[in-house]
XYZ file of C-alpha atoms in Angstrom:
418
model
C 58.666 -125.770 -14.772
C 55.775 -126.207 -16.615
C 53.102 -123.826 -17.829
C 50.093 -123.948 -19.437
C 49.346 -121.831 -22.973
C 45.193 -121.151 -23.368
C 43.244 -119.742 -26.042
C 39.884 -119.005 -24.282
C 36.014 -118.523 -25.273
C 35.532 -122.087 -26.442
C 32.238 -123.627 -25.146
C 33.133 -127.638 -23.668
C 31.317 -130.477 -25.014
C 31.790 -133.910 -24.105
C 32.760 -136.582 -21.196
C 34.747 -136.183 -18.241
C 35.568 -139.597 -16.225
C 36.503 -138.625 -12.616
C 38.837 -139.947 -10.819
C 39.673 -141.569 -7.524
C 39.145 -138.750 -4.502
C 42.884 -137.480 -3.849
C 41.456 -136.743 -0.183
C 40.060 -140.320 0.171
C 43.355 -142.154 -0.937
C 45.796 -140.058 0.884
C 44.110 -141.549 4.053
C 44.220 -145.503 2.615
C 47.468 -144.780 2.000
C 48.493 -144.470 5.125
C 46.232 -147.085 6.574
C 48.040 -149.599 4.162
C 50.869 -149.924 7.040
C 48.278 -151.132 9.466
C 48.679 -154.721 8.292
C 51.827 -156.890 6.824
C 49.528 -158.053 4.264
C 49.349 -156.972 0.753
C 46.973 -153.957 -0.151
C 45.977 -152.893 -3.657
C 44.322 -150.252 -4.284
C 42.492 -149.699 -8.005
C 41.784 -146.522 -9.828
C 44.453 -144.831 -7.932
C 45.248 -141.065 -9.531
C 48.809 -140.685 -10.508
C 49.025 -137.089 -8.776
C 52.070 -135.312 -7.192
C 50.231 -135.534 -3.652
C 49.786 -139.885 -4.167
C 53.348 -140.383 -5.341
C 55.079 -138.451 -1.984
C 52.950 -140.193 0.140
C 53.900 -143.144 -1.772
C 57.541 -142.226 -1.129
C 56.997 -141.911 2.470
C 55.685 -145.601 2.338
C 58.610 -146.487 0.427
C 61.096 -145.071 2.891
C 59.430 -146.672 6.105
C 60.263 -150.109 4.150
C 57.400 -150.731 2.063
C 57.307 -152.134 -1.382
C 55.229 -150.759 -3.446
C 54.438 -150.685 -7.471
C 51.884 -148.824 -9.474
C 51.238 -149.617 -12.523
C 48.522 -147.829 -14.731
C 45.829 -147.281 -12.193
C 46.374 -150.107 -9.686
C 48.739 -149.266 -6.802
C 50.171 -152.482 -4.794
C 51.475 -152.129 -1.111
C 53.155 -154.777 0.694
C 54.472 -153.482 3.996
C 55.594 -156.962 5.636
C 59.062 -155.279 6.063
C 58.192 -151.907 6.952
C 60.306 -151.056 10.305
C 61.331 -147.647 10.117
C 59.324 -145.461 12.110
C 60.712 -141.923 11.134
C 58.888 -140.182 8.107
C 61.547 -138.390 6.511
C 61.157 -134.608 6.795
C 61.762 -133.511 3.202
C 58.463 -135.300 1.933
C 56.577 -134.302 5.469
C 56.807 -130.704 4.589
C 56.060 -131.108 0.945
C 52.882 -132.979 1.677
C 50.156 -131.962 4.636
C 48.376 -135.270 4.447
C 51.748 -137.149 5.590
C 50.242 -135.904 9.382
C 47.887 -138.980 8.606
C 50.596 -141.545 8.811
C 51.064 -140.522 12.847
C 48.143 -142.464 13.757
C 48.966 -145.585 11.718
C 52.533 -145.754 12.229
C 52.363 -145.290 16.085
C 49.767 -148.536 15.829
C 52.254 -150.079 14.015
C 55.300 -149.890 15.729
C 54.477 -147.693 18.889
C 56.067 -145.047 17.887
C 56.708 -142.417 15.238
C 58.735 -139.242 14.355
C 57.862 -136.983 11.824
C 58.293 -132.929 10.784
C 55.713 -130.662 10.935
C 53.792 -131.075 7.632
C 53.761 -128.975 4.572
C 51.276 -128.635 1.633
C 49.598 -125.453 0.105
C 49.857 -122.279 1.882
C 46.623 -121.625 2.464
C 47.061 -120.347 6.137
C 47.030 -121.900 9.409
C 46.162 -125.768 9.856
C 47.488 -126.723 13.339
C 48.025 -130.284 14.287
C 46.836 -129.604 18.079
C 43.513 -131.523 17.667
C 45.383 -134.598 16.052
C 47.965 -134.445 18.906
C 45.140 -133.919 21.476
C 43.555 -136.867 20.306
C 46.572 -138.802 20.380
C 47.444 -138.406 23.651
C 43.698 -139.248 24.878
C 45.023 -142.719 23.544
C 47.866 -142.695 25.631
C 50.096 -141.152 23.327
C 53.489 -139.502 24.524
C 53.834 -136.112 22.504
C 57.630 -134.174 22.735
C 57.774 -131.346 20.107
C 61.169 -130.219 19.402
C 63.041 -128.205 16.795
C 60.069 -128.635 14.038
C 59.717 -132.280 14.990
C 57.239 -134.205 16.587
C 58.006 -137.297 18.557
C 55.369 -139.718 19.461
C 55.403 -143.309 21.553
C 53.466 -145.333 23.620
C 53.842 -148.485 25.151
C 50.060 -149.476 24.124
C 47.311 -147.697 22.840
C 43.941 -147.620 24.861
C 40.622 -146.787 23.943
C 38.925 -143.301 24.940
C 36.160 -140.955 24.676
C 37.288 -138.303 22.547
C 35.219 -135.058 22.043
C 37.045 -132.894 19.352
C 36.904 -128.899 19.726
C 36.358 -128.694 15.793
C 34.867 -131.369 13.283
C 38.675 -131.607 11.754
C 38.724 -134.209 9.244
C 42.626 -135.005 9.644
C 42.156 -134.968 13.460
C 38.979 -137.760 12.873
C 41.210 -139.999 10.156
C 44.332 -140.057 12.510
C 42.318 -141.118 15.228
C 40.682 -143.902 13.701
C 43.903 -144.890 12.239
C 45.814 -145.017 15.893
C 42.667 -146.592 17.783
C 42.054 -149.363 14.818
C 44.497 -151.588 16.245
C 44.231 -150.486 19.748
C 42.731 -151.949 23.179
C 38.747 -151.461 24.278
C 36.505 -149.072 22.209
C 37.247 -145.103 21.239
C 34.363 -143.102 20.958
C 35.278 -139.437 18.378
C 32.430 -136.897 19.287
C 32.072 -134.010 17.104
C 33.662 -136.002 14.387
C 34.113 -134.524 10.694
C 31.352 -136.158 8.423
C 32.691 -135.544 5.086
C 31.966 -138.731 2.732
C 36.062 -139.388 2.508
C 35.572 -140.812 6.663
C 32.917 -142.967 5.395
C 35.787 -144.251 2.499
C 38.207 -144.946 5.406
C 35.969 -146.609 7.720
C 34.721 -148.677 4.741
C 38.115 -149.453 3.422
C 39.298 -150.410 7.271
C 36.187 -152.590 7.946
C 37.269 -154.505 4.883
C 40.702 -155.203 6.267
C 38.915 -156.686 9.505
C 38.464 -153.394 11.669
C 34.997 -152.391 13.513
C 33.894 -149.300 12.990
C 30.678 -147.282 13.020
C 29.224 -143.966 12.550
C 31.019 -142.715 9.563
C 29.224 -139.958 7.907
C 27.861 -138.771 11.298
C 29.288 -136.960 14.165
C 29.718 -139.798 16.508
C 32.020 -142.698 15.553
C 32.821 -145.810 17.209
C 36.259 -147.560 17.074
C 36.537 -151.251 18.595
C 40.058 -151.834 18.736
C 41.036 -155.217 16.798
C 44.398 -157.336 17.176
C 44.938 -157.480 13.276
C 44.110 -156.328 9.931
C 44.465 -158.636 6.805
C 45.188 -157.552 3.515
C 42.149 -155.596 1.103
C 41.850 -154.899 -2.221
C 39.753 -151.769 -3.050
C 38.160 -149.237 -5.123
C 38.183 -145.509 -3.633
C 35.251 -143.155 -3.854
C 35.258 -140.743 -6.720
C 36.884 -136.979 -6.597
C 33.895 -134.897 -5.678
C 36.494 -131.586 -6.272
C 37.230 -132.306 -9.481
C 33.949 -133.309 -10.250
C 32.847 -129.765 -9.253
C 35.684 -128.201 -10.870
C 34.585 -129.167 -14.197
C 30.800 -128.865 -13.582
C 31.821 -124.903 -12.781
C 34.242 -124.977 -16.171
C 31.031 -126.154 -18.127
C 29.058 -123.229 -16.217
C 31.583 -120.934 -17.071
C 32.421 -121.764 -20.836
C 28.919 -122.978 -21.586
C 28.181 -126.623 -23.748
C 26.744 -129.270 -22.003
C 29.325 -131.919 -20.234
C 28.774 -135.283 -18.836
C 30.457 -136.010 -15.444
C 30.592 -140.078 -15.012
C 31.558 -141.625 -12.070
C 30.329 -139.248 -9.295
C 28.149 -139.245 -6.432
C 25.693 -136.022 -7.030
C 24.992 -136.065 -3.203
C 28.290 -135.638 -2.370
C 28.265 -132.607 -4.222
C 24.468 -131.270 -3.475
C 25.905 -127.737 -2.090
C 27.426 -126.897 -5.367
C 24.606 -128.332 -7.595
C 22.473 -125.814 -5.698
C 24.356 -122.905 -6.699
C 25.000 -124.218 -9.956
C 20.904 -124.501 -10.648
C 20.420 -120.973 -8.876
C 22.564 -119.190 -11.950
C 20.273 -120.948 -14.258
C 22.667 -124.061 -15.193
C 20.488 -126.872 -16.350
C 21.327 -130.082 -14.712
C 20.368 -133.504 -14.526
C 21.495 -136.516 -12.488
C 21.585 -140.276 -13.627
C 22.859 -143.092 -11.419
C 26.452 -142.295 -11.299
C 26.148 -139.532 -14.006
C 25.691 -135.798 -13.546
C 25.061 -133.850 -17.219
C 25.045 -130.046 -17.227
C 24.145 -127.145 -19.507
C 25.785 -123.948 -19.150
C 25.751 -120.763 -20.854
C 23.867 -117.785 -21.217
C 22.540 -115.482 -18.599
C 23.948 -116.360 -15.436
C 22.393 -115.245 -12.293
C 23.970 -114.049 -9.127
C 25.337 -116.581 -6.720
C 24.618 -114.091 -3.933
C 25.793 -115.516 -1.203
C 28.429 -118.531 -0.388
C 30.159 -119.461 3.034
C 32.436 -122.309 3.387
C 31.199 -124.771 5.711
C 32.262 -128.510 6.925
C 30.414 -130.794 4.792
C 27.951 -130.751 4.051
C 28.145 -127.098 3.386
C 29.962 -125.465 0.605
C 33.542 -126.794 0.341
C 36.018 -124.653 0.852
C 38.155 -126.273 -2.134
C 35.630 -125.344 -4.355
C 35.551 -121.658 -3.229
C 38.258 -120.714 -5.422
C 36.820 -122.290 -8.465
C 33.143 -120.971 -7.822
C 34.810 -117.511 -7.209
C 36.144 -117.584 -10.728
C 32.769 -118.191 -11.726
C 30.980 -115.548 -9.446
C 33.572 -112.949 -11.478
C 30.963 -113.821 -14.750
C 27.842 -113.687 -13.069
C 25.166 -111.162 -12.960
C 25.154 -109.029 -9.748
C 27.151 -108.943 -6.834
C 28.115 -112.304 -4.728
C 29.909 -112.511 -1.586
C 32.220 -115.350 -0.588
C 32.880 -115.955 2.840
C 36.174 -118.318 3.915
C 35.635 -119.808 7.628
C 37.825 -122.570 7.268
C 41.114 -121.233 6.094
C 42.080 -116.867 6.138
C 44.837 -116.922 3.597
C 42.660 -118.812 0.882
C 42.095 -115.991 -1.477
C 45.743 -115.788 -3.103
C 43.778 -116.073 -6.461
C 41.826 -113.143 -6.233
C 44.953 -110.938 -7.610
C 45.457 -112.975 -10.309
C 41.456 -112.867 -11.505
C 41.352 -109.181 -11.144
C 44.614 -109.024 -13.473
C 41.790 -110.466 -16.141
C 39.233 -107.773 -15.545
C 37.441 -109.092 -12.299
C 36.183 -106.974 -10.149
C 36.725 -108.188 -6.396
C 36.905 -106.710 -3.217
C 38.523 -108.557 -0.447
C 37.784 -107.901 3.432
C 38.931 -110.125 6.018
C 37.518 -113.828 5.621
C 34.883 -112.501 3.208
C 35.338 -111.595 -0.990
C 32.616 -109.197 -2.532
C 32.943 -109.939 -6.311
C 30.739 -107.825 -8.457
C 30.036 -109.582 -11.868
C 31.671 -107.892 -15.555
C 30.764 -109.730 -18.635
C 33.681 -111.419 -19.686
C 37.355 -111.824 -18.490
C 40.357 -111.227 -20.879
C 43.743 -113.583 -20.917
C 46.442 -112.675 -18.835
C 49.843 -114.477 -17.653
C 48.709 -115.915 -14.329
C 50.529 -117.702 -11.535
C 49.041 -120.629 -9.326
C 49.637 -120.044 -5.761
C 47.844 -123.139 -4.485
C 46.219 -126.340 -5.596
C 42.515 -125.271 -5.763
C 43.464 -121.613 -6.669
C 45.286 -122.878 -9.494
C 42.541 -124.861 -10.947
C 40.317 -121.543 -10.943
C 42.697 -119.915 -12.656
C 42.794 -122.382 -15.285
C 38.946 -122.234 -15.816
C 39.188 -118.546 -15.783
C 41.485 -118.384 -18.695
C 39.579 -121.126 -20.148
C 36.737 -119.013 -20.528
C 38.312 -115.854 -21.143
C 38.704 -113.839 -24.075
C 42.070 -114.314 -25.638
C 45.270 -115.954 -24.494
C 46.641 -116.977 -21.038
C 49.487 -118.559 -19.243
C 49.343 -120.423 -16.068
C 52.571 -121.050 -14.088
C 53.558 -123.127 -11.502
C 51.518 -126.105 -12.390
C 53.308 -128.200 -9.309
C 50.134 -126.757 -7.299
C 47.880 -128.177 -9.890
C 49.465 -131.546 -10.284
C 49.155 -132.500 -6.528
C 45.346 -132.766 -7.088
C 44.664 -133.592 -10.814
C 45.532 -136.306 -12.872
C 45.996 -134.784 -16.527
C 43.607 -131.685 -15.749
C 44.996 -130.414 -19.411
C 44.144 -133.485 -20.883
C 40.820 -133.815 -19.936
C 40.174 -129.943 -20.168
C 41.277 -130.031 -23.889
C 38.972 -133.574 -24.396
C 36.109 -131.535 -24.313
C 36.684 -128.657 -26.506
C 39.220 -126.254 -24.374
C 42.512 -125.501 -26.158
C 45.142 -125.586 -23.874
C 48.351 -127.120 -23.494
C 51.421 -127.766 -21.516
C 55.245 -126.625 -22.303
C 58.514 -126.862 -20.138
C 60.006 -123.733 -19.495
């Protein structure tokens, strides 16, 4: 097991290049099996979730090669419709494979997917959407078995704007017969990226980024060469790092509009922020005003994936901050660890009440999930004294070279194997 050793209290200066978005790349990998031609994805991050998804593709019969940041997928010989249970239980996003595998083979079998333990994330909306497309579904012994004679277009209303369900319906219906309309669809930028990717393959999809998406089925899709969107959550993590540690960072290769909710909050606490093309300049330090109130919401609201890092920031802001987690019911697992560093936080159900302290102190910390692990790392980098962060497998699911990027801008952090 690896751990970080961190000596905190240093300001950050320099540039950070943002990787392609984890939450965009994973659906693109699922979509690659919809064609028997070659798919090439550039700037693909070498993170644990991506590597697990590649392994799933290999198990389905695809041939893949991953050199530097370019991933090549050839699914011409893919023939297996069963997604291995061991891999599905490691990766929540394996559920995306349902729609594309059904569209390719007319059947699919998958174990209930895993991922971070941040609360219930039921797949009911996924299955309800697939049933609307005339997919027969049986659930038995922890497995989901799907089959259909043909996928027919449908008018589908989602009970809530689920990102995963929206993407799964798109993947299943893109080669179906007729037209599918998804209402109350998720509006996240990653939906637009999937739409752009599939349209480059010959799909006919419109409405990405709005609450209504229209998919006109096509008979076949061809190969594609594509560069995914930048990771707005990684960008937000490093912006929060600058706000916590002080100094000046240039975040390169990011779409500022995608993290507007965070930028507004950082400006409220007196960070100086300038946006120029695909770069965001941030100057942190000095007195940090209260964040007051933050509620996680579907896009374009404040993203749940930045709730843990913003909670860490709130710990060293003046006054009190109320943070409400509306999307996941157990996403405060990082709070007890922050309290061990001297934070003053009380959790009541889905709300955390944070009273700012002048400084956090080093401690031995355990990462309980992906974004919580990132938050604890930022807290340690900003704190006085020495910290360790263990169980880095969670952090490695979503950040490529996290410690190297932090060290590159002045943090004293290193990884060791224990």
